[in-house]
Amino acid sequence: MEKHQLATRVDHIAPFQVMVVLTRAKELASQGEDVIHLEVGEPDFVAVDAVANAGVAAIQAGHTGYTAATGLPELKQAISHDYQTRYGVNVAPERIIVTPGASGALLLMASLMANPGDDVLMPDPCYPCNRHFLIQTGANARLVETRPEEGFEMDLSSLESHWSDTTSGLWLASPSNPTGAVLSKAYISEAWRKVQALGGHLLVDEIYQGLVYEGDDFSALSIAEDIFVINSFSKYFAMTGWRLGWLVVPEWAIEGATKLAQNLFISAPTVSQHAAIRAFQPDVLAECEARRQTLNARRLVLLEGLKAIGLPIVAPAQGAFYVYVDVSNITDDAMSWCLALLEKEHVALTPGADFGVKDAHKYVRFAYTCDEARLKEALVRIARFISESR
C-alpha cells in the first residue's frame, strides 16, 4: 500500500483542546441536554441589522466580484476615519490591508516579517494560532513565561535576556485572549522603545479593541507609525462569520504586504467589505456601545459569582469577554476537570492548555458570551459540581 506523508510542519500544529469539549457539548445538546456554552469566544450577538442589510444590498446590486487585494478604497477610508474620530490617530488608508478575518492578517504578518529560522517572542499564555502561523513560514514562537501576580504581562525589564540573533520581533495582544487583561499605553510605549533598540518589529493584536471596561481604550498606532496592528470586525462588530479583518503596516511595508495579499488570498470577501462600510455609521456604533455595556454587566456578574464560589481570578479581566481562573485548589488537571464538569453539570469551559505551557494545567478560561441568567445558572452548577467532588 502506498504510504502518504504529510508535511512535517503539520506535526508541530497543536489542535485546540477546547474542540474536544465543544464536540462533546454538541453531542450532549443533540441528546436534549441543556448545555451552557462558556467555552467559545463568540458572544450571542450577530451583526447589527443595518450592517447585514448593507450586505444584502451589495448582493442585490451585483457587488460580488473581486476587490483590490488590499480592500475596497471606501472601506479603508472608513477604517482610517474611525481611527481618527474614536482614537485621535491619523492612519493613511494606504497603510490598511483588509484581510479575510484577523486570521488572514496574522498569516500575512507572519509571511511579511518572519524568515525561516526566526524566533518571535510572545507571552505565555497567548492566542495559540499566533504560534501556528509562524510555523507556516518556517519561523518559531518563543513563549516567555509570565506571572499571574503580574497579570500575565511580560516583564519588559528582562526582554533583552530573551532576545537572540534569531529574534525577529515581539507580538503582544490587548485586550488579551485568554486573560482579558488590557495593556497600558505606557507598557506598549516601553515595549516599542526596547524592541526598536534591539532592531526588531512589534505587533499588537487589537482584535478586541472597543471591548474595554477598565483602563484606556487606545490604539498602539498612537505610539508609533512603525508598530504593526491587527484588528477585526469579528468581536466589537459581532461579524464573526463574515470573515473580515485588517492589518495596519508602516509605509515602508505597504508594497510587500500588497504583493503577499495578492498571492495569499486575492482579496477579502467582497460582500463583507461592502457591509462593513456601514458598520462605522453612528447608529451602528451606538448599538455596538450598548452591547459593550451588556458585556460589562455580564462580566461583573461572572466576577462576583466566581469569587463567591472560591475560584481565584488570576488576571485583571478589563476587556474582551474572558475571565482566566485558577482551579489548582480543586484539580491538578484542568482539562479533565472541564470534561468532568461538562458530563456532570453540562457547563462547557476552555482549558488553559490551549493558550500556553507554563502551569497551563492550573487554569480555565470562562467566556461570558451568554446572558446574565445563563451565567448565574452556570455558576450554580459549577458550585454544585465543586461541592460534590470534594
Short mmCIF file of C-alpha atoms in Angstrom, two decimals:
data_model
loop_
_atom_site.label_atom_id
_atom_site.label_comp_id
_atom_site.label_asym_id
_atom_site.label_seq_id
_atom_site.Cartn_x
_atom_site.Cartn_y
_atom_site.Cartn_z
CA MET A 1 0.00 0.00 0.00
CA GLU A 2 1.29 3.45 -0.89
CA LYS A 3 2.39 5.45 2.13
CA HIS A 4 1.37 9.10 2.28
CA GLN A 5 3.32 11.59 4.33
CA LEU A 6 2.08 14.99 5.45
CA ALA A 7 4.40 17.98 5.55
CA THR A 8 6.44 17.91 8.75
CA ARG A 9 5.07 21.31 9.81
CA VAL A 10 1.71 19.63 10.45
CA ASP A 11 3.26 17.68 13.33
CA HIS A 12 4.03 20.99 15.05
CA ILE A 13 0.48 22.34 14.85
CA ALA A 14 -1.41 21.57 18.05
CA PRO A 15 -5.19 21.06 17.81
CA PHE A 16 -7.46 23.11 20.03
CA GLN A 17 -8.16 21.13 23.19
CA VAL A 18 -11.39 23.05 23.53
CA MET A 19 -12.64 21.30 20.39
CA VAL A 20 -12.83 18.09 22.43
CA VAL A 21 -15.03 19.98 24.88
CA LEU A 22 -17.09 21.58 22.14
CA THR A 23 -17.64 18.31 20.27
CA ARG A 24 -18.87 16.60 23.42
CA ALA A 25 -21.01 19.62 24.32
CA LYS A 26 -22.73 19.41 20.94
CA GLU A 27 -23.30 15.67 21.41
CA LEU A 28 -24.95 16.30 24.76
CA ALA A 29 -27.07 19.09 23.33
CA SER A 30 -28.19 16.81 20.48
CA GLN A 31 -29.36 14.36 23.15
CA GLY A 32 -31.58 17.03 24.65
CA GLU A 33 -29.28 18.16 27.47
CA ASP A 34 -29.22 21.84 28.47
CA VAL A 35 -25.59 22.82 27.84
CA ILE A 36 -24.32 26.25 28.87
CA HIS A 37 -21.57 27.34 26.48
CA LEU A 38 -18.84 29.42 28.12
CA GLU A 39 -16.05 27.95 26.01
CA VAL A 40 -16.12 29.62 22.59
CA GLY A 41 -15.09 33.24 22.02
CA GLU A 42 -18.26 34.27 20.22
CA PRO A 43 -20.99 36.19 22.06
CA ASP A 44 -24.66 35.61 21.38
CA PHE A 45 -24.80 38.68 19.13
CA VAL A 46 -24.90 38.85 15.35
CA ALA A 47 -24.11 41.72 13.02
CA VAL A 48 -26.28 44.80 13.55
CA ASP A 49 -29.28 44.72 11.19
CA ALA A 50 -28.12 47.78 9.26
CA VAL A 51 -24.81 46.05 8.50
CA ALA A 52 -26.50 42.80 7.44
CA ASN A 53 -28.89 44.76 5.23
CA ALA A 54 -25.93 46.50 3.59
CA GLY A 55 -24.53 43.07 2.77
CA VAL A 56 -27.83 42.01 1.21
CA ALA A 57 -27.94 45.24 -0.79
CA ALA A 58 -24.43 44.56 -2.09
CA ILE A 59 -25.51 41.14 -3.34
CA GLN A 60 -28.64 42.57 -4.97
CA ALA A 61 -26.53 45.25 -6.67
CA GLY A 62 -24.14 42.62 -8.02
CA HIS A 63 -21.15 43.72 -5.95
CA THR A 64 -19.76 40.19 -5.70
CA GLY A 65 -16.59 40.25 -7.78
CA TYR A 66 -13.01 40.59 -6.60
CA THR A 67 -11.92 43.82 -5.00
CA ALA A 68 -8.39 45.23 -4.92
CA ALA A 69 -6.13 42.89 -2.94
CA THR A 70 -5.80 45.35 -0.06
CA GLY A 71 -9.51 46.10 0.16
CA LEU A 72 -12.23 48.43 -1.07
CA PRO A 73 -10.94 52.03 -1.02
CA GLU A 74 -14.20 53.14 0.64
CA LEU A 75 -13.73 50.63 3.47
CA LYS A 76 -10.09 51.56 4.00
CA GLN A 77 -11.16 55.19 4.17
CA ALA A 78 -13.89 54.33 6.69
CA ILE A 79 -11.41 52.46 8.91
CA SER A 80 -8.97 55.37 8.66
CA HIS A 81 -11.70 57.83 9.61
CA ASP A 82 -12.68 55.68 12.59
CA TYR A 83 -9.12 55.70 13.90
CA GLN A 84 -9.17 59.49 13.68
CA THR A 85 -12.58 60.08 15.25
CA ARG A 86 -12.54 57.44 18.01
CA TYR A 87 -8.84 57.26 18.85
CA GLY A 88 -7.35 60.51 17.55
CA VAL A 89 -4.84 58.69 15.34
CA ASN A 90 -4.04 59.61 11.76
CA VAL A 91 -3.69 56.38 9.74
CA ALA A 92 -3.38 56.74 5.97
CA PRO A 93 -5.82 54.40 4.17
CA GLU A 94 -2.92 53.07 2.09
CA ARG A 95 -1.43 51.52 5.24
CA ILE A 96 -4.59 49.46 5.88
CA ILE A 97 -4.62 45.96 4.36
CA VAL A 98 -8.10 44.40 4.52
CA THR A 99 -7.89 40.64 5.11
CA PRO A 100 -10.10 37.53 5.44
CA GLY A 101 -10.50 37.87 9.19
CA ALA A 102 -7.79 38.61 11.71
CA SER A 103 -6.51 35.12 10.87
CA GLY A 104 -5.71 36.33 7.37
CA ALA A 105 -3.95 39.32 8.90
CA LEU A 106 -1.86 37.05 11.15
CA LEU A 107 -0.86 34.87 8.20
CA LEU A 108 0.04 37.98 6.23
CA MET A 109 2.03 39.35 9.16
CA ALA A 110 3.97 36.12 9.68
CA SER A 111 4.76 35.93 5.97
CA LEU A 112 5.78 39.58 5.86
CA MET A 113 8.09 39.78 8.87
CA ALA A 114 9.36 36.30 9.83
CA ASN A 115 12.11 34.44 7.96
CA PRO A 116 12.65 30.68 8.25
CA GLY A 117 14.53 30.04 11.47
CA ASP A 118 13.46 33.30 13.10
CA ASP A 119 12.03 33.44 16.61
CA VAL A 120 9.19 35.74 17.62
CA LEU A 121 8.66 36.40 21.32
CA MET A 122 5.17 36.09 22.82
CA PRO A 123 3.87 36.00 26.38
CA ASP A 124 2.79 32.67 27.83
CA PRO A 125 -0.28 32.43 27.77
CA CYS A 126 -1.42 33.84 24.42
CA TYR A 127 -3.69 33.07 21.46
CA PRO A 128 -2.39 29.72 20.12
CA CYS A 129 -2.84 30.39 16.40
CA ASN A 130 -0.16 33.07 16.57
CA ARG A 131 2.39 30.32 17.09
CA HIS A 132 0.99 28.18 14.33
CA PHE A 133 1.02 30.91 11.69
CA LEU A 134 4.72 31.35 12.33
CA ILE A 135 5.30 27.64 11.80
CA GLN A 136 3.77 28.04 8.35
CA THR A 137 6.61 30.40 7.46
CA GLY A 138 9.35 28.23 8.97
CA ALA A 139 9.69 30.54 11.97
CA ASN A 140 9.02 29.75 15.62
CA ALA A 141 7.24 31.33 18.55
CA ARG A 142 9.27 31.60 21.71
CA LEU A 143 6.95 31.81 24.68
CA VAL A 144 8.15 33.97 27.56
CA GLU A 145 6.98 32.92 31.00
CA THR A 146 4.71 35.38 32.78
CA ARG A 147 3.31 35.51 36.31
CA PRO A 148 -0.34 35.66 37.41
CA GLU A 149 0.51 38.15 40.15
CA GLU A 150 1.67 40.49 37.37
CA GLY A 151 -1.47 39.98 35.30
CA PHE A 152 0.42 37.70 32.90
CA GLU A 153 2.24 40.72 31.47
CA MET A 154 5.68 40.00 30.08
CA ASP A 155 8.43 41.55 32.21
CA LEU A 156 9.91 44.08 29.80
CA SER A 157 12.96 44.59 32.01
CA SER A 158 14.04 41.09 31.03
CA LEU A 159 13.18 41.40 27.35
CA GLU A 160 16.79 41.73 26.25
CA SER A 161 17.71 38.48 28.02
CA HIS A 162 15.19 36.62 25.84
CA TRP A 163 16.38 38.27 22.64
CA SER A 164 18.88 36.49 20.40
CA ASP A 165 20.45 36.83 16.96
CA THR A 166 17.48 34.93 15.50
CA THR A 167 14.77 37.01 17.22
CA SER A 168 12.66 38.92 14.73
CA GLY A 169 10.16 40.68 16.94
CA LEU A 170 7.63 40.74 19.76
CA TRP A 171 3.90 40.03 19.42
CA LEU A 172 1.51 41.31 22.08
CA ALA A 173 -2.28 41.48 22.40
CA SER A 174 -4.53 43.97 24.18
CA PRO A 175 -7.18 43.21 25.32
CA SER A 176 -5.81 39.71 25.71
CA ASN A 177 -7.16 36.29 24.92
CA PRO A 178 -7.31 34.34 27.26
CA THR A 179 -6.86 36.68 30.22
CA GLY A 180 -8.97 39.71 29.31
CA ALA A 181 -6.12 41.94 30.51
CA VAL A 182 -5.56 45.36 28.93
CA LEU A 183 -2.04 46.68 28.43
CA SER A 184 -1.42 50.30 29.33
CA LYS A 185 -0.15 52.88 26.87
CA ALA A 186 2.97 53.25 28.99
CA TYR A 187 3.62 49.50 28.76
CA ILE A 188 3.30 49.37 24.97
CA SER A 189 5.42 52.51 24.65
CA GLU A 190 8.15 50.84 26.69
CA ALA A 191 7.85 47.63 24.66
CA TRP A 192 8.23 49.63 21.45
CA ARG A 193 11.26 51.51 22.78
CA LYS A 194 13.01 48.27 23.74
CA VAL A 195 12.10 46.37 20.57
CA GLN A 196 13.22 49.27 18.41
CA ALA A 197 16.56 49.39 20.23
CA LEU A 198 17.00 45.66 19.64
CA GLY A 199 16.29 46.04 15.91
CA GLY A 200 13.03 44.07 15.85
CA HIS A 201 9.40 44.63 14.95
CA LEU A 202 6.41 44.97 17.29
CA LEU A 203 2.93 43.66 16.55
CA VAL A 204 -0.05 44.50 18.77
CA ASP A 205 -3.15 42.38 18.20
CA GLU A 206 -6.12 44.69 18.86
CA ILE A 207 -8.88 42.34 17.73
CA TYR A 208 -10.86 43.09 20.93
CA GLN A 209 -10.41 46.85 20.64
CA GLY A 210 -13.50 48.70 21.81
CA LEU A 211 -14.37 46.00 24.34
CA VAL A 212 -12.60 47.69 27.25
CA TYR A 213 -14.33 48.15 30.60
CA GLU A 214 -11.44 49.29 32.80
CA GLY A 215 -8.36 51.18 31.66
CA ASP A 216 -7.74 53.16 28.49
CA ASP A 217 -9.16 52.12 25.14
CA PHE A 218 -6.48 53.28 22.71
CA SER A 219 -4.54 52.03 19.71
CA ALA A 220 -0.84 51.25 19.66
CA LEU A 221 -0.81 53.27 16.44
CA SER A 222 -0.95 56.36 18.63
CA ILE A 223 2.55 55.49 19.86
CA ALA A 224 4.43 55.00 16.59
CA GLU A 225 3.70 54.56 12.89
CA ASP A 226 6.15 51.66 12.65
CA ILE A 227 4.15 49.45 15.01
CA PHE A 228 2.09 46.78 13.25
CA VAL A 229 -1.54 46.43 14.39
CA ILE A 230 -4.15 43.75 13.69
CA ASN A 231 -7.88 44.25 14.09
CA SER A 232 -11.12 42.60 13.02
CA PHE A 233 -14.85 43.04 12.55
CA SER A 234 -15.46 39.79 14.45
CA LYS A 235 -15.60 40.93 18.05
CA TYR A 236 -16.70 44.55 18.60
CA PHE A 237 -18.90 44.47 15.47
CA ALA A 238 -20.05 40.84 16.03
CA MET A 239 -19.31 39.84 12.42
CA THR A 240 -17.51 36.54 13.09
CA GLY A 241 -18.74 34.57 10.09
CA TRP A 242 -18.29 37.49 7.71
CA ARG A 243 -14.53 36.78 7.88
CA LEU A 244 -13.16 40.30 7.72
CA GLY A 245 -10.19 41.91 9.44
CA TRP A 246 -7.29 44.19 8.70
CA LEU A 247 -3.58 44.74 9.23
CA VAL A 248 -2.07 48.22 9.57
CA VAL A 249 1.51 48.32 8.30
CA PRO A 250 4.18 51.03 8.24
CA GLU A 251 4.52 52.91 4.96
CA TRP A 252 7.71 51.03 4.12
CA ALA A 253 5.85 47.68 4.28
CA ILE A 254 2.89 48.56 2.01
CA GLU A 255 4.39 47.21 -1.20
CA GLY A 256 5.47 43.92 0.37
CA ALA A 257 2.15 43.44 2.16
CA THR A 258 0.26 44.14 -1.07
CA LYS A 259 2.24 41.52 -3.01
CA LEU A 260 1.59 38.93 -0.32
CA ALA A 261 -2.12 39.76 -0.12
CA GLN A 262 -2.45 39.36 -3.89
CA ASN A 263 -0.93 35.90 -3.72
CA LEU A 264 -2.28 34.59 -0.41
CA PHE A 265 -5.96 35.40 -0.82
CA ILE A 266 -6.52 37.67 -3.87
CA SER A 267 -8.99 39.74 -1.81
CA ALA A 268 -11.11 39.63 1.31
CA PRO A 269 -14.83 38.72 0.94
CA THR A 270 -16.41 41.43 -1.19
CA VAL A 271 -19.93 41.36 0.26
CA SER A 272 -18.48 41.55 3.77
CA GLN A 273 -16.45 44.60 2.81
CA HIS A 274 -19.48 46.45 1.47
CA ALA A 275 -21.42 45.58 4.62
CA ALA A 276 -18.56 46.68 6.90
CA ILE A 277 -18.56 50.20 5.47
CA ARG A 278 -21.96 50.61 7.13
CA ALA A 279 -20.53 49.49 10.49
CA PHE A 280 -18.89 52.86 11.14
CA GLN A 281 -22.08 54.90 10.98
CA PRO A 282 -23.25 56.48 14.28
CA ASP A 283 -26.36 54.33 14.68
CA VAL A 284 -24.37 51.09 14.37
CA LEU A 285 -21.64 52.32 16.69
CA ALA A 286 -24.32 53.26 19.23
CA GLU A 287 -25.71 49.72 19.14
CA CYS A 288 -22.21 48.29 19.48
CA GLU A 289 -21.66 50.50 22.52
CA ALA A 290 -24.91 49.23 24.06
CA ARG A 291 -23.65 45.69 23.54
CA ARG A 292 -20.38 46.61 25.24
CA GLN A 293 -22.37 47.73 28.25
CA THR A 294 -24.26 44.42 28.18
CA LEU A 295 -20.98 42.52 28.13
CA ASN A 296 -19.70 44.59 31.04
CA ALA A 297 -22.79 43.75 33.08
CA ARG A 298 -22.19 40.06 32.34
CA ARG A 299 -18.55 40.46 33.31
CA LEU A 300 -19.47 41.85 36.70
CA VAL A 301 -21.96 39.04 37.32
CA LEU A 302 -19.31 36.44 36.48
CA LEU A 303 -16.55 38.09 38.52
CA GLU A 304 -18.79 38.35 41.59
CA GLY A 305 -20.05 34.79 41.17
CA LEU A 306 -16.59 33.26 40.75
CA LYS A 307 -15.37 34.97 43.90
CA ALA A 308 -18.42 33.72 45.78
CA ILE A 309 -17.68 30.07 44.92
CA GLY A 310 -13.97 30.42 45.68
CA LEU A 311 -12.43 30.29 42.21
CA PRO A 312 -9.48 32.72 42.11
CA ILE A 313 -9.40 35.17 39.19
CA VAL A 314 -5.76 35.42 38.19
CA ALA A 315 -5.76 38.28 35.66
CA PRO A 316 -7.49 41.66 35.58
CA ALA A 317 -10.46 40.98 33.32
CA GLN A 318 -10.53 44.54 31.97
CA GLY A 319 -11.51 43.80 28.37
CA ALA A 320 -12.56 41.33 25.66
CA PHE A 321 -15.08 38.83 27.16
CA TYR A 322 -12.89 36.43 29.11
CA VAL A 323 -12.02 35.65 32.71
CA TYR A 324 -8.99 33.48 33.49
CA VAL A 325 -9.40 31.35 36.59
CA ASP A 326 -7.09 29.21 38.73
CA VAL A 327 -8.62 25.80 39.50
CA SER A 328 -5.49 24.26 41.06
CA ASN A 329 -7.07 24.23 44.52
CA ILE A 330 -9.60 21.66 43.28
CA THR A 331 -7.76 19.79 40.50
CA ASP A 332 -4.29 19.19 39.10
CA ASP A 333 -5.65 18.66 35.58
CA ALA A 334 -7.82 21.47 34.19
CA MET A 335 -8.65 19.56 31.01
CA SER A 336 -10.00 16.54 32.89
CA TRP A 337 -11.87 18.86 35.23
CA CYS A 338 -13.50 20.66 32.28
CA LEU A 339 -14.61 17.36 30.76
CA ALA A 340 -15.98 16.08 34.07
CA LEU A 341 -17.85 19.35 34.64
CA LEU A 342 -19.36 19.07 31.18
CA GLU A 343 -20.52 15.50 31.75
CA LYS A 344 -21.96 16.13 35.20
CA GLU A 345 -23.33 19.66 35.01
CA HIS A 346 -23.33 20.44 31.28
CA VAL A 347 -21.22 23.58 31.53
CA ALA A 348 -18.55 23.97 28.82
CA LEU A 349 -15.28 25.80 29.59
CA THR A 350 -11.89 26.12 27.86
CA PRO A 351 -8.80 24.51 29.48
CA GLY A 352 -5.69 26.64 29.85
CA ALA A 353 -3.51 24.23 27.86
CA ASP A 354 -4.88 25.78 24.67
CA PHE A 355 -3.07 29.03 25.45
CA GLY A 356 0.32 28.23 26.88
CA VAL A 357 2.75 25.89 28.57
CA LYS A 358 3.77 27.20 31.98
CA ASP A 359 1.31 25.89 34.61
CA ALA A 360 -1.39 25.62 31.91
CA HIS A 361 -2.95 22.69 33.78
CA LYS A 362 -3.93 25.13 36.54
CA TYR A 363 -6.13 27.45 34.50
CA VAL A 364 -9.53 27.60 32.84
CA ARG A 365 -10.95 30.34 30.61
CA PHE A 366 -14.53 31.50 31.06
CA ALA A 367 -16.18 33.36 28.16
CA TYR A 368 -19.15 35.49 29.24
CA THR A 369 -20.85 35.05 25.90
CA CYS A 370 -24.38 34.28 27.08
CA ASP A 371 -26.90 36.31 29.06
CA GLU A 372 -26.80 37.00 32.79
CA ALA A 373 -29.44 34.40 33.65
CA ARG A 374 -27.41 31.68 31.95
CA LEU A 375 -24.21 32.86 33.63
CA LYS A 376 -25.89 32.67 37.04
CA GLU A 377 -27.19 29.19 36.27
CA ALA A 378 -23.70 28.12 35.18
CA LEU A 379 -22.27 29.38 38.47
CA VAL A 380 -24.87 27.39 40.44
CA ARG A 381 -23.97 24.25 38.52
CA ILE A 382 -20.22 24.78 38.95
CA ALA A 383 -20.60 25.38 42.69
CA ARG A 384 -22.60 22.17 42.99
CA PHE A 385 -20.02 20.25 40.99
CA ILE A 386 -17.18 21.51 43.18
CA SER A 387 -19.10 20.68 46.35
CA GLU A 388 -19.98 17.15 45.24
CA SER A 389 -16.44 16.47 44.02
CA ARG A 390 -14.88 17.07 47.42
#
